[in-house]
Amino acid sequence: MSGPSSAPRGEHTPAPGVTWQTELVRVEQLVDDDAPDPRPNRAARRAMKRAARRTK
């Protein structure tokens, strides 16, 4: 293992877009009352299957 270099590295300019300030925007989505419920995600589906196995 070698020791620290005696020549420090110079500064570099960051890649374009790296330093941009981003603003998180929340968009409200309206869902029709008659619309079917969305499919549960994978974790929820697995939890439901585990719960169903335990009750048998």
PDB file of N, CA, C and O in Angstrom:
ATOM      1  N   MET A   1       0.848  -1.176   0.000  1.00  0.00           N
ATOM      2  CA  MET A   1       0.000   0.000   0.000  1.00  0.00           C
ATOM      3  C   MET A   1       0.886   1.229   0.000  1.00  0.00           C
ATOM      4  O   MET A   1       1.866   1.299   0.732  1.00  0.00           O
ATOM      5  N   SER A   2       0.565   2.195  -0.810  1.00  0.00           N
ATOM      6  CA  SER A   2       1.409   3.386  -0.902  1.00  0.00           C
ATOM      7  C   SER A   2       0.823   4.503  -0.058  1.00  0.00           C
ATOM      8  O   SER A   2      -0.361   4.516   0.278  1.00  0.00           O
ATOM      9  N   GLY A   3       1.645   5.442   0.268  1.00  0.00           N
ATOM     10  CA  GLY A   3       1.223   6.581   1.074  1.00  0.00           C
ATOM     11  C   GLY A   3       0.533   7.626   0.220  1.00  0.00           C
ATOM     12  O   GLY A   3       0.350   7.451  -0.987  1.00  0.00           O
ATOM     13  N   PRO A   4       0.124   8.712   0.831  1.00  0.00           N
ATOM     14  CA  PRO A   4      -0.561   9.766   0.076  1.00  0.00           C
ATOM     15  C   PRO A   4       0.376  10.412  -0.940  1.00  0.00           C
ATOM     16  O   PRO A   4       1.577  10.499  -0.743  1.00  0.00           O
ATOM     17  N   SER A   5      -0.217  10.855  -2.035  1.00  0.00           N
ATOM     18  CA  SER A   5       0.558  11.492  -3.094  1.00  0.00           C
ATOM     19  C   SER A   5       0.962  12.895  -2.653  1.00  0.00           C
ATOM     20  O   SER A   5       0.226  13.587  -1.958  1.00  0.00           O
ATOM     21  N   SER A   6       2.118  13.315  -3.071  1.00  0.00           N
ATOM     22  CA  SER A   6       2.568  14.662  -2.708  1.00  0.00           C
ATOM     23  C   SER A   6       1.972  15.707  -3.642  1.00  0.00           C
ATOM     24  O   SER A   6       2.034  16.893  -3.363  1.00  0.00           O
ATOM     25  N   ALA A   7       1.390  15.268  -4.770  1.00  0.00           N
ATOM     26  CA  ALA A   7       0.782  16.203  -5.713  1.00  0.00           C
ATOM     27  C   ALA A   7      -0.746  16.106  -5.582  1.00  0.00           C
ATOM     28  O   ALA A   7      -1.337  15.109  -5.989  1.00  0.00           O
ATOM     29  N   PRO A   8      -1.390  17.096  -4.979  1.00  0.00           N
ATOM     30  CA  PRO A   8      -2.844  17.016  -4.827  1.00  0.00           C
ATOM     31  C   PRO A   8      -3.548  17.118  -6.170  1.00  0.00           C
ATOM     32  O   PRO A   8      -3.036  17.700  -7.121  1.00  0.00           O
ATOM     33  N   ARG A   9      -4.695  16.520  -6.251  1.00  0.00           N
ATOM     34  CA  ARG A   9      -5.476  16.575  -7.489  1.00  0.00           C
ATOM     35  C   ARG A   9      -6.126  17.941  -7.623  1.00  0.00           C
ATOM     36  O   ARG A   9      -6.561  18.539  -6.641  1.00  0.00           O
ATOM     37  N   GLY A  10      -6.228  18.406  -8.840  1.00  0.00           N
ATOM     38  CA  GLY A  10      -6.875  19.680  -9.091  1.00  0.00           C
ATOM     39  C   GLY A  10      -8.384  19.544  -9.088  1.00  0.00           C
ATOM     40  O   GLY A  10      -8.936  18.446  -9.167  1.00  0.00           O
ATOM     41  N   GLU A  11      -9.082  20.660  -8.991  1.00  0.00           N
ATOM     42  CA  GLU A  11     -10.539  20.630  -9.024  1.00  0.00           C
ATOM     43  C   GLU A  11     -11.006  20.348 -10.445  1.00  0.00           C
ATOM     44  O   GLU A  11     -10.322  20.653 -11.412  1.00  0.00           O
ATOM     45  N   HIS A  12     -12.168  19.777 -10.575  1.00  0.00           N
ATOM     46  CA  HIS A  12     -12.733  19.512 -11.889  1.00  0.00           C
ATOM     47  C   HIS A  12     -14.146  20.091 -11.941  1.00  0.00           C
ATOM     48  O   HIS A  12     -14.800  20.248 -10.930  1.00  0.00           O
ATOM     49  N   THR A  13     -14.571  20.412 -13.140  1.00  0.00           N
ATOM     50  CA  THR A  13     -15.931  20.932 -13.293  1.00  0.00           C
ATOM     51  C   THR A  13     -16.886  19.743 -13.326  1.00  0.00           C
ATOM     52  O   THR A  13     -16.623  18.738 -13.973  1.00  0.00           O
ATOM     53  N   PRO A  14     -18.000  19.831 -12.607  1.00  0.00           N
ATOM     54  CA  PRO A  14     -18.942  18.712 -12.588  1.00  0.00           C
ATOM     55  C   PRO A  14     -19.639  18.541 -13.931  1.00  0.00           C
ATOM     56  O   PRO A  14     -19.655  19.453 -14.763  1.00  0.00           O
ATOM     57  N   ALA A  15     -20.198  17.375 -14.142  1.00  0.00           N
ATOM     58  CA  ALA A  15     -20.930  17.096 -15.371  1.00  0.00           C
ATOM     59  C   ALA A  15     -22.161  18.003 -15.448  1.00  0.00           C
ATOM     60  O   ALA A  15     -22.719  18.386 -14.416  1.00  0.00           O
ATOM     61  N   PRO A  16     -22.609  18.349 -16.642  1.00  0.00           N
ATOM     62  CA  PRO A  16     -23.778  19.212 -16.761  1.00  0.00           C
ATOM     63  C   PRO A  16     -25.005  18.576 -16.110  1.00  0.00           C
ATOM     64  O   PRO A  16     -25.252  17.389 -16.260  1.00  0.00           O
ATOM     65  N   GLY A  17     -25.745  19.360 -15.374  1.00  0.00           N
ATOM     66  CA  GLY A  17     -26.957  18.890 -14.742  1.00  0.00           C
ATOM     67  C   GLY A  17     -26.770  18.350 -13.340  1.00  0.00           C
ATOM     68  O   GLY A  17     -27.733  18.165 -12.614  1.00  0.00           O
ATOM     69  N   VAL A  18     -25.548  18.086 -12.927  1.00  0.00           N
ATOM     70  CA  VAL A  18     -25.317  17.510 -11.607  1.00  0.00           C
ATOM     71  C   VAL A  18     -25.625  18.521 -10.507  1.00  0.00           C
ATOM     72  O   VAL A  18     -26.161  18.162  -9.459  1.00  0.00           O
ATOM     73  N   THR A  19     -25.327  19.749 -10.744  1.00  0.00           N
ATOM     74  CA  THR A  19     -25.517  20.755  -9.697  1.00  0.00           C
ATOM     75  C   THR A  19     -26.846  21.487  -9.821  1.00  0.00           C
ATOM     76  O   THR A  19     -27.091  22.419  -9.063  1.00  0.00           O
ATOM     77  N   TRP A  20     -27.686  21.097 -10.751  1.00  0.00           N
ATOM     78  CA  TRP A  20     -28.972  21.785 -10.895  1.00  0.00           C
ATOM     79  C   TRP A  20     -29.825  21.543  -9.675  1.00  0.00           C
ATOM     80  O   TRP A  20     -29.838  20.459  -9.104  1.00  0.00           O
ATOM     81  N   GLN A  21     -30.546  22.542  -9.274  1.00  0.00           N
ATOM     82  CA  GLN A  21     -31.477  22.407  -8.161  1.00  0.00           C
ATOM     83  C   GLN A  21     -32.794  21.875  -8.700  1.00  0.00           C
ATOM     84  O   GLN A  21     -33.388  22.471  -9.595  1.00  0.00           O
ATOM     85  N   THR A  22     -33.249  20.754  -8.178  1.00  0.00           N
ATOM     86  CA  THR A  22     -34.511  20.198  -8.633  1.00  0.00           C
ATOM     87  C   THR A  22     -35.591  20.489  -7.605  1.00  0.00           C
ATOM     88  O   THR A  22     -35.324  20.578  -6.406  1.00  0.00           O
ATOM     89  N   GLU A  23     -36.797  20.643  -8.068  1.00  0.00           N
ATOM     90  CA  GLU A  23     -37.927  20.915  -7.193  1.00  0.00           C
ATOM     91  C   GLU A  23     -38.929  19.784  -7.355  1.00  0.00           C
ATOM     92  O   GLU A  23     -39.369  19.480  -8.467  1.00  0.00           O
ATOM     93  N   LEU A  24     -39.268  19.142  -6.243  1.00  0.00           N
ATOM     94  CA  LEU A  24     -40.233  18.066  -6.302  1.00  0.00           C
ATOM     95  C   LEU A  24     -41.633  18.655  -6.388  1.00  0.00           C
ATOM     96  O   LEU A  24     -42.011  19.512  -5.605  1.00  0.00           O
ATOM     97  N   VAL A  25     -42.381  18.181  -7.358  1.00  0.00           N
ATOM     98  CA  VAL A  25     -43.735  18.682  -7.566  1.00  0.00           C
ATOM     99  C   VAL A  25     -44.701  17.529  -7.369  1.00  0.00           C
ATOM    100  O   VAL A  25     -44.527  16.459  -7.945  1.00  0.00           O
ATOM    101  N   ARG A  26     -45.688  17.758  -6.546  1.00  0.00           N
ATOM    102  CA  ARG A  26     -46.702  16.734  -6.310  1.00  0.00           C
ATOM    103  C   ARG A  26     -47.892  17.010  -7.197  1.00  0.00           C
ATOM    104  O   ARG A  26     -48.421  18.114  -7.199  1.00  0.00           O
ATOM    105  N   VAL A  27     -48.317  16.000  -7.933  1.00  0.00           N
ATOM    106  CA  VAL A  27     -49.441  16.164  -8.837  1.00  0.00           C
ATOM    107  C   VAL A  27     -50.607  15.350  -8.277  1.00  0.00           C
ATOM    108  O   VAL A  27     -50.475  14.158  -8.022  1.00  0.00           O
ATOM    109  N   GLU A  28     -51.723  16.011  -8.088  1.00  0.00           N
ATOM    110  CA  GLU A  28     -52.894  15.318  -7.572  1.00  0.00           C
ATOM    111  C   GLU A  28     -53.628  14.660  -8.728  1.00  0.00           C
ATOM    112  O   GLU A  28     -53.883  15.278  -9.755  1.00  0.00           O
ATOM    113  N   GLN A  29     -53.952  13.382  -8.562  1.00  0.00           N
ATOM    114  CA  GLN A  29     -54.650  12.647  -9.602  1.00  0.00           C
ATOM    115  C   GLN A  29     -56.047  12.304  -9.106  1.00  0.00           C
ATOM    116  O   GLN A  29     -56.200  11.744  -8.017  1.00  0.00           O
ATOM    117  N   LEU A  30     -57.031  12.650  -9.889  1.00  0.00           N
ATOM    118  CA  LEU A  30     -58.401  12.329  -9.534  1.00  0.00           C
ATOM    119  C   LEU A  30     -58.765  10.974 -10.116  1.00  0.00           C
ATOM    120  O   LEU A  30     -58.489  10.678 -11.270  1.00  0.00           O
ATOM    121  N   VAL A  31     -59.379  10.129  -9.291  1.00  0.00           N
ATOM    122  CA  VAL A  31     -59.780   8.799  -9.719  1.00  0.00           C
ATOM    123  C   VAL A  31     -61.295   8.715  -9.640  1.00  0.00           C
ATOM    124  O   VAL A  31     -61.899   9.085  -8.638  1.00  0.00           O
ATOM    125  N   ASP A  32     -61.892   8.227 -10.695  1.00  0.00           N
ATOM    126  CA  ASP A  32     -63.337   8.089 -10.748  1.00  0.00           C
ATOM    127  C   ASP A  32     -63.802   7.085  -9.688  1.00  0.00           C
ATOM    128  O   ASP A  32     -63.139   6.084  -9.427  1.00  0.00           O
ATOM    129  N   ASP A  33     -64.944   7.348  -9.064  1.00  0.00           N
ATOM    130  CA  ASP A  33     -65.461   6.460  -8.017  1.00  0.00           C
ATOM    131  C   ASP A  33     -65.783   5.072  -8.555  1.00  0.00           C
ATOM    132  O   ASP A  33     -65.720   4.085  -7.829  1.00  0.00           O
ATOM    133  N   ASP A  34     -66.154   4.988  -9.809  1.00  0.00           N
ATOM    134  CA  ASP A  34     -66.525   3.703 -10.399  1.00  0.00           C
ATOM    135  C   ASP A  34     -65.326   2.933 -10.941  1.00  0.00           C
ATOM    136  O   ASP A  34     -65.478   1.803 -11.403  1.00  0.00           O
ATOM    137  N   ALA A  35     -64.144   3.535 -10.895  1.00  0.00           N
ATOM    138  CA  ALA A  35     -62.954   2.881 -11.435  1.00  0.00           C
ATOM    139  C   ALA A  35     -62.571   1.693 -10.546  1.00  0.00           C
ATOM    140  O   ALA A  35     -62.709   1.747  -9.326  1.00  0.00           O
ATOM    141  N   PRO A  36     -62.085   0.600 -11.138  1.00  0.00           N
ATOM    142  CA  PRO A  36     -61.664  -0.548 -10.317  1.00  0.00           C
ATOM    143  C   PRO A  36     -60.411  -0.199  -9.518  1.00  0.00           C
ATOM    144  O   PRO A  36     -59.622   0.671  -9.886  1.00  0.00           O
ATOM    145  N   ASP A  37     -60.255  -0.874  -8.393  1.00  0.00           N
ATOM    146  CA  ASP A  37     -59.079  -0.642  -7.553  1.00  0.00           C
ATOM    147  C   ASP A  37     -57.832  -1.085  -8.298  1.00  0.00           C
ATOM    148  O   ASP A  37     -57.847  -2.103  -8.993  1.00  0.00           O
ATOM    149  N   PRO A  38     -56.726  -0.359  -8.143  1.00  0.00           N
ATOM    150  CA  PRO A  38     -55.485  -0.768  -8.812  1.00  0.00           C
ATOM    151  C   PRO A  38     -54.961  -2.063  -8.185  1.00  0.00           C
ATOM    152  O   PRO A  38     -55.249  -2.387  -7.032  1.00  0.00           O
ATOM    153  N   ARG A  39     -54.170  -2.796  -8.948  1.00  0.00           N
ATOM    154  CA  ARG A  39     -53.601  -4.053  -8.470  1.00  0.00           C
ATOM    155  C   ARG A  39     -52.593  -3.746  -7.365  1.00  0.00           C
ATOM    156  O   ARG A  39     -51.762  -2.852  -7.505  1.00  0.00           O
ATOM    157  N   PRO A  40     -52.648  -4.488  -6.248  1.00  0.00           N
ATOM    158  CA  PRO A  40     -51.674  -4.239  -5.176  1.00  0.00           C
ATOM    159  C   PRO A  40     -50.256  -4.561  -5.640  1.00  0.00           C
ATOM    160  O   PRO A  40     -50.061  -5.408  -6.523  1.00  0.00           O
ATOM    161  N   ASN A  41     -49.286  -3.922  -5.020  1.00  0.00           N
ATOM    162  CA  ASN A  41     -47.903  -4.159  -5.423  1.00  0.00           C
ATOM    163  C   ASN A  41     -47.438  -5.540  -4.966  1.00  0.00           C
ATOM    164  O   ASN A  41     -48.132  -6.259  -4.245  1.00  0.00           O
ATOM    165  N   ARG A  42     -46.257  -5.921  -5.355  1.00  0.00           N
ATOM    166  CA  ARG A  42     -45.763  -7.279  -5.108  1.00  0.00           C
ATOM    167  C   ARG A  42     -45.674  -7.590  -3.622  1.00  0.00           C
ATOM    168  O   ARG A  42     -46.046  -8.680  -3.181  1.00  0.00           O
ATOM    169  N   ALA A  43     -45.199  -6.637  -2.828  1.00  0.00           N
ATOM    170  CA  ALA A  43     -45.073  -6.874  -1.393  1.00  0.00           C
ATOM    171  C   ALA A  43     -46.444  -7.112  -0.757  1.00  0.00           C
ATOM    172  O   ALA A  43     -46.597  -7.993   0.094  1.00  0.00           O
ATOM    173  N   ALA A  44     -47.433  -6.357  -1.170  1.00  0.00           N
ATOM    174  CA  ALA A  44     -48.774  -6.528  -0.618  1.00  0.00           C
ATOM    175  C   ALA A  44     -49.372  -7.866  -1.045  1.00  0.00           C
ATOM    176  O   ALA A  44     -50.017  -8.552  -0.242  1.00  0.00           O
ATOM    177  N   ARG A  45     -49.137  -8.259  -2.302  1.00  0.00           N
ATOM    178  CA  ARG A  45     -49.657  -9.547  -2.762  1.00  0.00           C
ATOM    179  C   ARG A  45     -49.040 -10.702  -1.982  1.00  0.00           C
ATOM    180  O   ARG A  45     -49.717 -11.645  -1.574  1.00  0.00           O
ATOM    181  N   ARG A  46     -47.727 -10.612  -1.732  1.00  0.00           N
ATOM    182  CA  ARG A  46     -47.048 -11.667  -0.982  1.00  0.00           C
ATOM    183  C   ARG A  46     -47.542 -11.706   0.460  1.00  0.00           C
ATOM    184  O   ARG A  46     -47.713 -12.786   1.032  1.00  0.00           O
ATOM    185  N   ALA A  47     -47.781 -10.544   1.055  1.00  0.00           N
ATOM    186  CA  ALA A  47     -48.290 -10.498   2.423  1.00  0.00           C
ATOM    187  C   ALA A  47     -49.682 -11.117   2.504  1.00  0.00           C
ATOM    188  O   ALA A  47     -49.996 -11.833   3.464  1.00  0.00           O
ATOM    189  N   MET A  48     -50.515 -10.856   1.505  1.00  0.00           N
ATOM    190  CA  MET A  48     -51.858 -11.444   1.501  1.00  0.00           C
ATOM    191  C   MET A  48     -51.786 -12.963   1.384  1.00  0.00           C
ATOM    192  O   MET A  48     -52.539 -13.682   2.042  1.00  0.00           O
ATOM    193  N   LYS A  49     -50.856 -13.470   0.547  1.00  0.00           N
ATOM    194  CA  LYS A  49     -50.708 -14.922   0.411  1.00  0.00           C
ATOM    195  C   LYS A  49     -50.209 -15.543   1.715  1.00  0.00           C
ATOM    196  O   LYS A  49     -50.664 -16.619   2.111  1.00  0.00           O
ATOM    197  N   ARG A  50     -49.253 -14.872   2.394  1.00  0.00           N
ATOM    198  CA  ARG A  50     -48.760 -15.383   3.674  1.00  0.00           C
ATOM    199  C   ARG A  50     -49.892 -15.445   4.695  1.00  0.00           C
ATOM    200  O   ARG A  50     -50.042 -16.422   5.417  1.00  0.00           O
ATOM    201  N   ALA A  51     -50.699 -14.399   4.754  1.00  0.00           N
ATOM    202  CA  ALA A  51     -51.815 -14.361   5.700  1.00  0.00           C
ATOM    203  C   ALA A  51     -52.837 -15.442   5.390  1.00  0.00           C
ATOM    204  O   ALA A  51     -53.380 -16.079   6.295  1.00  0.00           O
ATOM    205  N   ALA A  52     -53.078 -15.709   4.110  1.00  0.00           N
ATOM    206  CA  ALA A  52     -54.028 -16.737   3.717  1.00  0.00           C
ATOM    207  C   ALA A  52     -53.504 -18.122   4.095  1.00  0.00           C
ATOM    208  O   ALA A  52     -54.273 -18.998   4.493  1.00  0.00           O
ATOM    209  N   ARG A  53     -52.200 -18.336   3.996  1.00  0.00           N
ATOM    210  CA  ARG A  53     -51.615 -19.640   4.360  1.00  0.00           C
ATOM    211  C   ARG A  53     -51.724 -19.899   5.868  1.00  0.00           C
ATOM    212  O   ARG A  53     -51.900 -21.003   6.296  1.00  0.00           O
ATOM    213  N   ARG A  54     -51.574 -18.830   6.663  1.00  0.00           N
ATOM    214  CA  ARG A  54     -51.615 -18.989   8.118  1.00  0.00           C
ATOM    215  C   ARG A  54     -53.009 -19.322   8.622  1.00  0.00           C
ATOM    216  O   ARG A  54     -53.154 -19.972   9.648  1.00  0.00           O
ATOM    217  N   THR A  55     -54.047 -18.848   7.952  1.00  0.00           N
ATOM    218  CA  THR A  55     -55.400 -19.076   8.433  1.00  0.00           C
ATOM    219  C   THR A  55     -55.925 -20.456   8.084  1.00  0.00           C
ATOM    220  O   THR A  55     -56.953 -20.866   8.604  1.00  0.00           O
ATOM    221  N   LYS A  56     -55.248 -21.183   7.229  1.00  0.00           N
ATOM    222  CA  LYS A  56     -55.719 -22.525   6.837  1.00  0.00           C
ATOM    223  C   LYS A  56     -55.490 -23.529   7.932  1.00  0.00           C
ATOM    224  O   LYS A  56     -54.645 -23.529   8.694  1.00  0.00           O
TER     225      LYS A  56
END
